[in-house]
Coordinates of C-alpha atoms and ligand atoms in Angstrom, one line a residue:
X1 CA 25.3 4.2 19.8
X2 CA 23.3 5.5 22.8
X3 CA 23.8 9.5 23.1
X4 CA 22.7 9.7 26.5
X5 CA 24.5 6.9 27.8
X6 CA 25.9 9.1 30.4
X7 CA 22.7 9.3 32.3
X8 CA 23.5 5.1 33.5
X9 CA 25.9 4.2 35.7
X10 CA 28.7 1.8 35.7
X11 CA 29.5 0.8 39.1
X12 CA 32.4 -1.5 38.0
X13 CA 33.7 1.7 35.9
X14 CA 35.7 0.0 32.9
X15 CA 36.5 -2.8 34.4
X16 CA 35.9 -6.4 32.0
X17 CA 36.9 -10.1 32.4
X18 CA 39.7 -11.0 30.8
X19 CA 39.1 -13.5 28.1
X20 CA 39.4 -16.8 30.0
X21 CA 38.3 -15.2 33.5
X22 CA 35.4 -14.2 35.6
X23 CA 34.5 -11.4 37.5
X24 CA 32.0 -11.7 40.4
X25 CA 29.2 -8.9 40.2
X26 CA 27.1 -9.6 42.8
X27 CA 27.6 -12.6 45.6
X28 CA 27.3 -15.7 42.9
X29 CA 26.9 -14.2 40.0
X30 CA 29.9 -14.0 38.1
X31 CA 30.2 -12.1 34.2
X32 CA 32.4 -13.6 31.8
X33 CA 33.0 -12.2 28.0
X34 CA 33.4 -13.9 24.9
X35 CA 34.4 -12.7 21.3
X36 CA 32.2 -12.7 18.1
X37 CA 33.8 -12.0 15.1
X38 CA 31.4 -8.9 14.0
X39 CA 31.1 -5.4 14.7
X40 CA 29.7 -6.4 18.1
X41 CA 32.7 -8.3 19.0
X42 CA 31.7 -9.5 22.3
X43 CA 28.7 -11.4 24.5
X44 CA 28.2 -11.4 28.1
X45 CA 27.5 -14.8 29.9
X46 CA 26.8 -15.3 33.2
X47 CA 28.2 -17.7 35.8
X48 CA 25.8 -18.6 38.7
X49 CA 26.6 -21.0 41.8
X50 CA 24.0 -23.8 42.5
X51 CA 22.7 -26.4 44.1
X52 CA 20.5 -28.7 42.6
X53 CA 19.2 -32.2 43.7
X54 CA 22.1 -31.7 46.5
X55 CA 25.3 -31.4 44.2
X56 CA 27.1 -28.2 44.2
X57 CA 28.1 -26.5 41.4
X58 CA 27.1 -23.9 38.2
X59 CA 24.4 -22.7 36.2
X60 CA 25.5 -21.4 33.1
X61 CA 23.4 -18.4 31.8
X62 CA 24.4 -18.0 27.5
X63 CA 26.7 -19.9 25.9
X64 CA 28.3 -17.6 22.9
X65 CA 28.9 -19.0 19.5
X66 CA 30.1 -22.5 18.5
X67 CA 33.8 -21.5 17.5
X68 CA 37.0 -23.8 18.6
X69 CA 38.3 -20.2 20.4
X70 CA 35.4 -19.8 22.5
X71 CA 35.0 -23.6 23.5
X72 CA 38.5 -23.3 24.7
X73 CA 37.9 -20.0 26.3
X74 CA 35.7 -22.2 28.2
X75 CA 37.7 -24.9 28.8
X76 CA 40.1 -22.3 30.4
X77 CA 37.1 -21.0 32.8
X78 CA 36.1 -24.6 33.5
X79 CA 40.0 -25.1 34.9
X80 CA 40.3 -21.8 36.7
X81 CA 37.1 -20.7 37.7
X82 CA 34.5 -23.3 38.7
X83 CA 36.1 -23.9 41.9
X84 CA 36.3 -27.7 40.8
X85 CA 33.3 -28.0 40.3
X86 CA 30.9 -28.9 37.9
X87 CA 28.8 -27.5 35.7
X88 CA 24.7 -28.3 36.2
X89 CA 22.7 -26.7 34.2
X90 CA 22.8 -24.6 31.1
X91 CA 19.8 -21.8 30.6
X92 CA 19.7 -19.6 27.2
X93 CA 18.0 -16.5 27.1
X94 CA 16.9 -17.1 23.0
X95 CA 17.7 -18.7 20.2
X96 CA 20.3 -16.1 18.7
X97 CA 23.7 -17.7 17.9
X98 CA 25.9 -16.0 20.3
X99 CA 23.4 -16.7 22.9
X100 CA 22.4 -21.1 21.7
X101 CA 25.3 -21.6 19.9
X102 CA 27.3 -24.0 22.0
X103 CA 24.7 -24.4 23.7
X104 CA 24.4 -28.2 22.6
X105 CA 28.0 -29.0 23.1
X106 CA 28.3 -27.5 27.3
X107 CA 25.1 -30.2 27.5
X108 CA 27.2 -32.7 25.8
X109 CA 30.5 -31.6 28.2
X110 CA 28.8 -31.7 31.3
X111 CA 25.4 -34.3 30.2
X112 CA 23.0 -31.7 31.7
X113 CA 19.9 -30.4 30.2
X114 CA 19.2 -26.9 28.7
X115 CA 16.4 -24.5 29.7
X116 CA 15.1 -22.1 27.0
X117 CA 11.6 -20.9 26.3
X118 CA 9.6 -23.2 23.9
X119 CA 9.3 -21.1 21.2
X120 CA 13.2 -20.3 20.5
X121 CA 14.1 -23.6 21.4
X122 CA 11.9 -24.6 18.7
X123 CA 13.2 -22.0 16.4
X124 CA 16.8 -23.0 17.5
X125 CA 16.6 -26.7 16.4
X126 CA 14.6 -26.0 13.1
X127 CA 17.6 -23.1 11.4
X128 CA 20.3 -25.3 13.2
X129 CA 18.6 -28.4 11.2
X130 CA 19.8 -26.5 8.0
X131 CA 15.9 -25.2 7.1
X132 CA 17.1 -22.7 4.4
X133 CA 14.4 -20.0 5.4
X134 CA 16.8 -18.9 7.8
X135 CA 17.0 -15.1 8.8
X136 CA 20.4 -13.9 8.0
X137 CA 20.7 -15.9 4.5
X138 CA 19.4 -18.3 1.8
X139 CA 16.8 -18.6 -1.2
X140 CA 14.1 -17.0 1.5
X141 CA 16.0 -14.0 2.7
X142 CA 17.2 -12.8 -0.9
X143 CA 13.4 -13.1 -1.8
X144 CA 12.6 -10.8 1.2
X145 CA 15.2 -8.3 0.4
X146 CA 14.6 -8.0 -3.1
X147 CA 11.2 -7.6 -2.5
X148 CA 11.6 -4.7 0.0
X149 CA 13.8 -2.9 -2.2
X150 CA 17.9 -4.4 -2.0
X151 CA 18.6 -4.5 -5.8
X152 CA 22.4 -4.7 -5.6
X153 CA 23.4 -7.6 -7.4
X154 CA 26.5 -8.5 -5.2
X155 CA 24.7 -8.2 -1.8
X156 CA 22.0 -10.0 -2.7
X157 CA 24.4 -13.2 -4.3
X158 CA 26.2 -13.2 -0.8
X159 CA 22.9 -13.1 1.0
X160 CA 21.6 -15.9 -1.1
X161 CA 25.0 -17.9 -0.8
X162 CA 24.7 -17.6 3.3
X163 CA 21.7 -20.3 3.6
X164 CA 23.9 -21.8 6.1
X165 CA 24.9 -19.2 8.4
X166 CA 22.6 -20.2 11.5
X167 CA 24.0 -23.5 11.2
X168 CA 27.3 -22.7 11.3
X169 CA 27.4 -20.5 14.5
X170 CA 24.7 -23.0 15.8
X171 CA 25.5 -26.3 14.2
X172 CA 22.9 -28.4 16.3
X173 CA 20.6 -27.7 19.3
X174 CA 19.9 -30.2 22.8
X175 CA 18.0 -32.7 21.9
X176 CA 15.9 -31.8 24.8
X177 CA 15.2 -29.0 26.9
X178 CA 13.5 -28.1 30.2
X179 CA 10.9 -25.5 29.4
X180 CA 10.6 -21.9 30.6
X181 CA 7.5 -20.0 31.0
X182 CA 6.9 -16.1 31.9
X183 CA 6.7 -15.6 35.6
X184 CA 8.5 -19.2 36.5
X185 CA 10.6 -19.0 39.4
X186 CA 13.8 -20.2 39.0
X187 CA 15.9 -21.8 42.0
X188 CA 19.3 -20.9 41.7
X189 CA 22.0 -21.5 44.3
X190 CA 19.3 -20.7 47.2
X191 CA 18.1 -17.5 45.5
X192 CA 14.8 -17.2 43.3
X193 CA 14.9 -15.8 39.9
X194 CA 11.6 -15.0 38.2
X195 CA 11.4 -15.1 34.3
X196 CA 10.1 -12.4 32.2
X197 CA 9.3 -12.9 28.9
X198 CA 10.0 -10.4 26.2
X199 CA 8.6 -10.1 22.4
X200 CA 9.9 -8.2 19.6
X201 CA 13.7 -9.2 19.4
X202 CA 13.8 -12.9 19.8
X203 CA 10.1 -15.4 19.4
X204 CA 9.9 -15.7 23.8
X205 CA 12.8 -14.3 24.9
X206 CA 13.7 -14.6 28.6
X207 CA 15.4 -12.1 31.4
X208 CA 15.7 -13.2 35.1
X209 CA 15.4 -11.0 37.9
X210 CA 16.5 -11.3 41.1
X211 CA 14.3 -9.2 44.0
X212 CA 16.8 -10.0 46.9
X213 CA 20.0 -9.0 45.1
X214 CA 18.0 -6.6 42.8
X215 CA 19.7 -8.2 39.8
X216 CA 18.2 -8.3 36.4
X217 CA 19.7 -10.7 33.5
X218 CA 18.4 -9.1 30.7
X219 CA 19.8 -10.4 27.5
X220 CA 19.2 -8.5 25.1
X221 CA 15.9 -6.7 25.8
X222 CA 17.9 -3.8 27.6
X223 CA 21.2 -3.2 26.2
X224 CA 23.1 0.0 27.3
X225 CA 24.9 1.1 24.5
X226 CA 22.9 -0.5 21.5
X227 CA 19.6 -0.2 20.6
X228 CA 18.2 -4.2 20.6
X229 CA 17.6 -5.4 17.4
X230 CA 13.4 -5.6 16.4
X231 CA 13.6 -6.8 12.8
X232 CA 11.1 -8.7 10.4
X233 CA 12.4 -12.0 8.8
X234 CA 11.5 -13.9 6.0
X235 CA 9.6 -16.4 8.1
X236 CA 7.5 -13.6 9.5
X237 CA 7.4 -11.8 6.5
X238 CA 3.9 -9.5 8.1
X239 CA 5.4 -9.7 11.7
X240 CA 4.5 -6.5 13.4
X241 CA 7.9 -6.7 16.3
X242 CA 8.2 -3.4 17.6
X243 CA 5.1 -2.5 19.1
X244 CA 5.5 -6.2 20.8
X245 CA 8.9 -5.1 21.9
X246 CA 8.2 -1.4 23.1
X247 CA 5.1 -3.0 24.8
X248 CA 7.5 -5.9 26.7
X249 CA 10.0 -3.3 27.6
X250 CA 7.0 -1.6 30.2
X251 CA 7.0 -4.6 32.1
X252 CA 10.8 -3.8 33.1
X253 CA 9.4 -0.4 34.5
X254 CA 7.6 -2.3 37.8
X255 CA 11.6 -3.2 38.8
X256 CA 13.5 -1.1 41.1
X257 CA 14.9 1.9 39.7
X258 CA 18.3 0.7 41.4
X259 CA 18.6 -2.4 39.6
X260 CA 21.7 -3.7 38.3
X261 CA 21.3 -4.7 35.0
X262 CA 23.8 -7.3 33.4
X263 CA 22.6 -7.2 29.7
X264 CA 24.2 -9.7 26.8
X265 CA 26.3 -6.5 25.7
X266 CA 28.1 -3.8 27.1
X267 CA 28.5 -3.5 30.8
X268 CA 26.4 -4.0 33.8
X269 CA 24.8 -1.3 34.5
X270 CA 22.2 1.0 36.3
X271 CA 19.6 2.9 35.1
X272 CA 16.7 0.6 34.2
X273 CA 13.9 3.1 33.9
X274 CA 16.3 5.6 32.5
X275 CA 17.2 3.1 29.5
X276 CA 13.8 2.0 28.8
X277 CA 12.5 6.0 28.3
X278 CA 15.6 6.2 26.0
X279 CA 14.2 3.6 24.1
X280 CA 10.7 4.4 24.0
X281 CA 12.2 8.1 23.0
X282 CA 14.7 6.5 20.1
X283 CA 11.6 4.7 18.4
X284 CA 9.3 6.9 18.7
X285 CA 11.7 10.0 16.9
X286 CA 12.7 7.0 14.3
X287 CA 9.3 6.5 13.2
X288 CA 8.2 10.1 13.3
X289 CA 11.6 10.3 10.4
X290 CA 10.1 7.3 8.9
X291 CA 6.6 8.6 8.6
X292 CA 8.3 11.8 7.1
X293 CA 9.8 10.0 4.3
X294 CA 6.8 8.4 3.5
X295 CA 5.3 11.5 1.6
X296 CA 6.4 10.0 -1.4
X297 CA 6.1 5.9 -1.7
X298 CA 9.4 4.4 -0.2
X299 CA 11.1 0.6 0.2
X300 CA 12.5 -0.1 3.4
X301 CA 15.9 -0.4 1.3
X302 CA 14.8 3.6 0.6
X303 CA 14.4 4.2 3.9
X304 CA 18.1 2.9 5.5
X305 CA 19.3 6.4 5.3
X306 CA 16.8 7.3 7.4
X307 CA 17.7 5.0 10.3
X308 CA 21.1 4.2 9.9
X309 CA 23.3 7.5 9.1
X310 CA 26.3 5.1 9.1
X311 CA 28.5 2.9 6.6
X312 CA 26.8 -0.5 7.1
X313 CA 29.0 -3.9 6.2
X314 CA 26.5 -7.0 4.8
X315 CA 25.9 -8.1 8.2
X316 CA 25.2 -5.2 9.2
X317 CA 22.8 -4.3 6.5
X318 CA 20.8 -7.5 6.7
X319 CA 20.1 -6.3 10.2
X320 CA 19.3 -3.0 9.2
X321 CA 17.1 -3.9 6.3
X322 CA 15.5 -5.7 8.9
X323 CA 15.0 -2.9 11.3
X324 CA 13.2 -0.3 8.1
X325 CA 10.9 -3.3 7.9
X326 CA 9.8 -3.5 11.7
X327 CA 9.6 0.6 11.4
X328 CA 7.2 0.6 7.9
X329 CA 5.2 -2.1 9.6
X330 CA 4.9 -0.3 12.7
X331 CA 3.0 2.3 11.0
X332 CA 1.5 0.2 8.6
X333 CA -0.3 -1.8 11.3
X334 CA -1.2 1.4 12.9
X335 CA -3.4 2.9 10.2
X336 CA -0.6 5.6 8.9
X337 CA 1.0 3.6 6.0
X338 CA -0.4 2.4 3.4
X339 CA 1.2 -0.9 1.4
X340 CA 1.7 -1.0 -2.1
X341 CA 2.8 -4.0 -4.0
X342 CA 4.4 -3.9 -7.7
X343 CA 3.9 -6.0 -10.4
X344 CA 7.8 -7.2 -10.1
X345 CA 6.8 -8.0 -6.3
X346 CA 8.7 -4.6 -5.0
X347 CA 7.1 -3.5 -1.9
X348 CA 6.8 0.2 -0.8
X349 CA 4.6 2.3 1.8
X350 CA 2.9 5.8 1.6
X351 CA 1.4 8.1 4.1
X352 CA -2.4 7.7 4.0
Ligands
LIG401 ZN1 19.7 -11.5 20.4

């Protein structure tokens, strides 16, 4: 959790949708929430009025995970909050399952296309096609675990028996999608909405920002509470993400100040510049810890207690495990770790 969240502002206080409801947060932009059944037990999705081709009706921004709850959730906003009208379009930020994951059944419901970036709409249709090098499970990520240090039998058997986990929050992408670029401009409902791509947490992640309202969608590049999540995966297995992402997150710095922010999680808020110093600050003080521990050759499973000073659930852990990766390599890639490989294939770093 963010210790100086206190320094962003709320402007809607503690005020949330009610599951099945909207709330508009600036003129045609309305915030809905849906559950996820993990620690983060909620997404943000976004509701935008639109006109396209002459017919009036929505863009959907997000479309949370593909659960029979959350597709009547929005069955119940369809009824009470459209309006009567239809929805047009659906856009998702990136291919993470509470972001894509019902994502192919709204384009069914309503027979309009998706807009992604190419890159996680790619991603999104290989791990949904049951490719068992997915992230959070599977033959692949027990290899990359084990390798960087997770030796505990049981975790590693429930990682290994998870190969499906994409594919059952995301059980099948749009056939077809419309595709998003960095710096697009996005017509939506009259107003423009420029693209800007981010790296590090997602392959091309998108935010949308808004200059006349001085709204920023940001996904999950700025979160208020939360740090984002910059992990390596075993399909990246030398990925290098948090320089990529630390780097992404200065191009939020040419917004206004004053922007309100509606990120995945949390609430809207502002305080852009604020949170992206905090960020910069958090990551910079975890690898100077990280660097610390390195005096003395350490796995990224060594390192955990580092980061995380909290009791981690599996879920939880995978992410984490993640996270000490994207750290090591961080100062790997810079010159101040070294890389040393075992016979058995365990992998550890040391200062130089
Ligand atoms: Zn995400």
């Amino acid at each position: 959790m963010n210790p100086n969240e206190h320094k962003l502002a709320y402007p809607l206080n503690d005020t949330l949708p009610l599951p099945g409801h909207s709330i508009e947060v600036a003129e045609g932009v309305h915030w809905i929430r849906m559950p996820l059944p993990f620690a983060l037990d909620h997404i943000n999705l976004w509701l935008l009025k639109d006109t396209i081709d002459g017919h009036t009706g929505w863009t959907i921004i997000d479309c949370g995970i593909s659960r029979d709850e959350v597709k009547t959730l929005w069955e119940t906003i369809f009824t009470n909050e459209l309006g009567g009208l239809p929805v047009l379009r659906v856009i998702v930020t990136h291919m993470h399952p509470d972001h894509v994951g019902l994502a192919y059944w709204l384009c069914q419901r309503w027979q309009v296309p998706v807009w992604m970036s190419m890159t996680d709409y790619m991603t999104a249709r290989l791990w949904s096609s049951g490719d068992h090098n997915s992230a959070a499970g599977g033959e692949g990520a027990w290899r990359h675990f084990h390798a960087h240090g997770l030796r505990d039998a049981d975790a590693l058997e429930q990682i290994k028996g998870r190969s499906n986990y994409y594919k059952g929050l995301v059980p099948e992408a749009p056939k077809q999608f419309v595709r998003l670029l960095d710096g697009d401009e996005v017509q939506i409902g009259g107003d423009t909405w420029r693209t800007i791509v981010g790296y590090g947490h997602a392959p091309e992640h998108l935010s949308f920002f808004n200059a006349d309202k001085n709204v920023l969608i940001s996904g999950d590049m700025v979160l208020p509470r939360i740090s984002t999540n910059v992990s390596v995966q075993n399909l990246e297995p030398l990925a290098n993400p948090l320089p990529l992402y630390l780097q992404s997150l200065r191009r939020y710095s040419d917004l206004p100040s004053d922007t309100l922010v509606l990120p995945s999680h949390g609430k809207p808020f502002t305080g852009l510049h604020e949170r992206i110093e905090q960020q910069q600050v958090h990551h910079d003080e975890r690898l100077a810890e990280v660097l610390a521990a390195c005096e003395t050759p350490q796995s990224a499973h060594d390192i955990l207690p580092v980061l995380f000073k909290r009791q981690l659930d599996l879920h939880q852990m995978t992410f984490a495990m993640g996270e000490a990766i994207a750290h090591l390599h961080a100062l790997y890639f810079a010159g101040k770790l070294k890389r040393l490989v075992a016979g058995d294939g365990l992998i550890q770093f040391v200062r130089t």
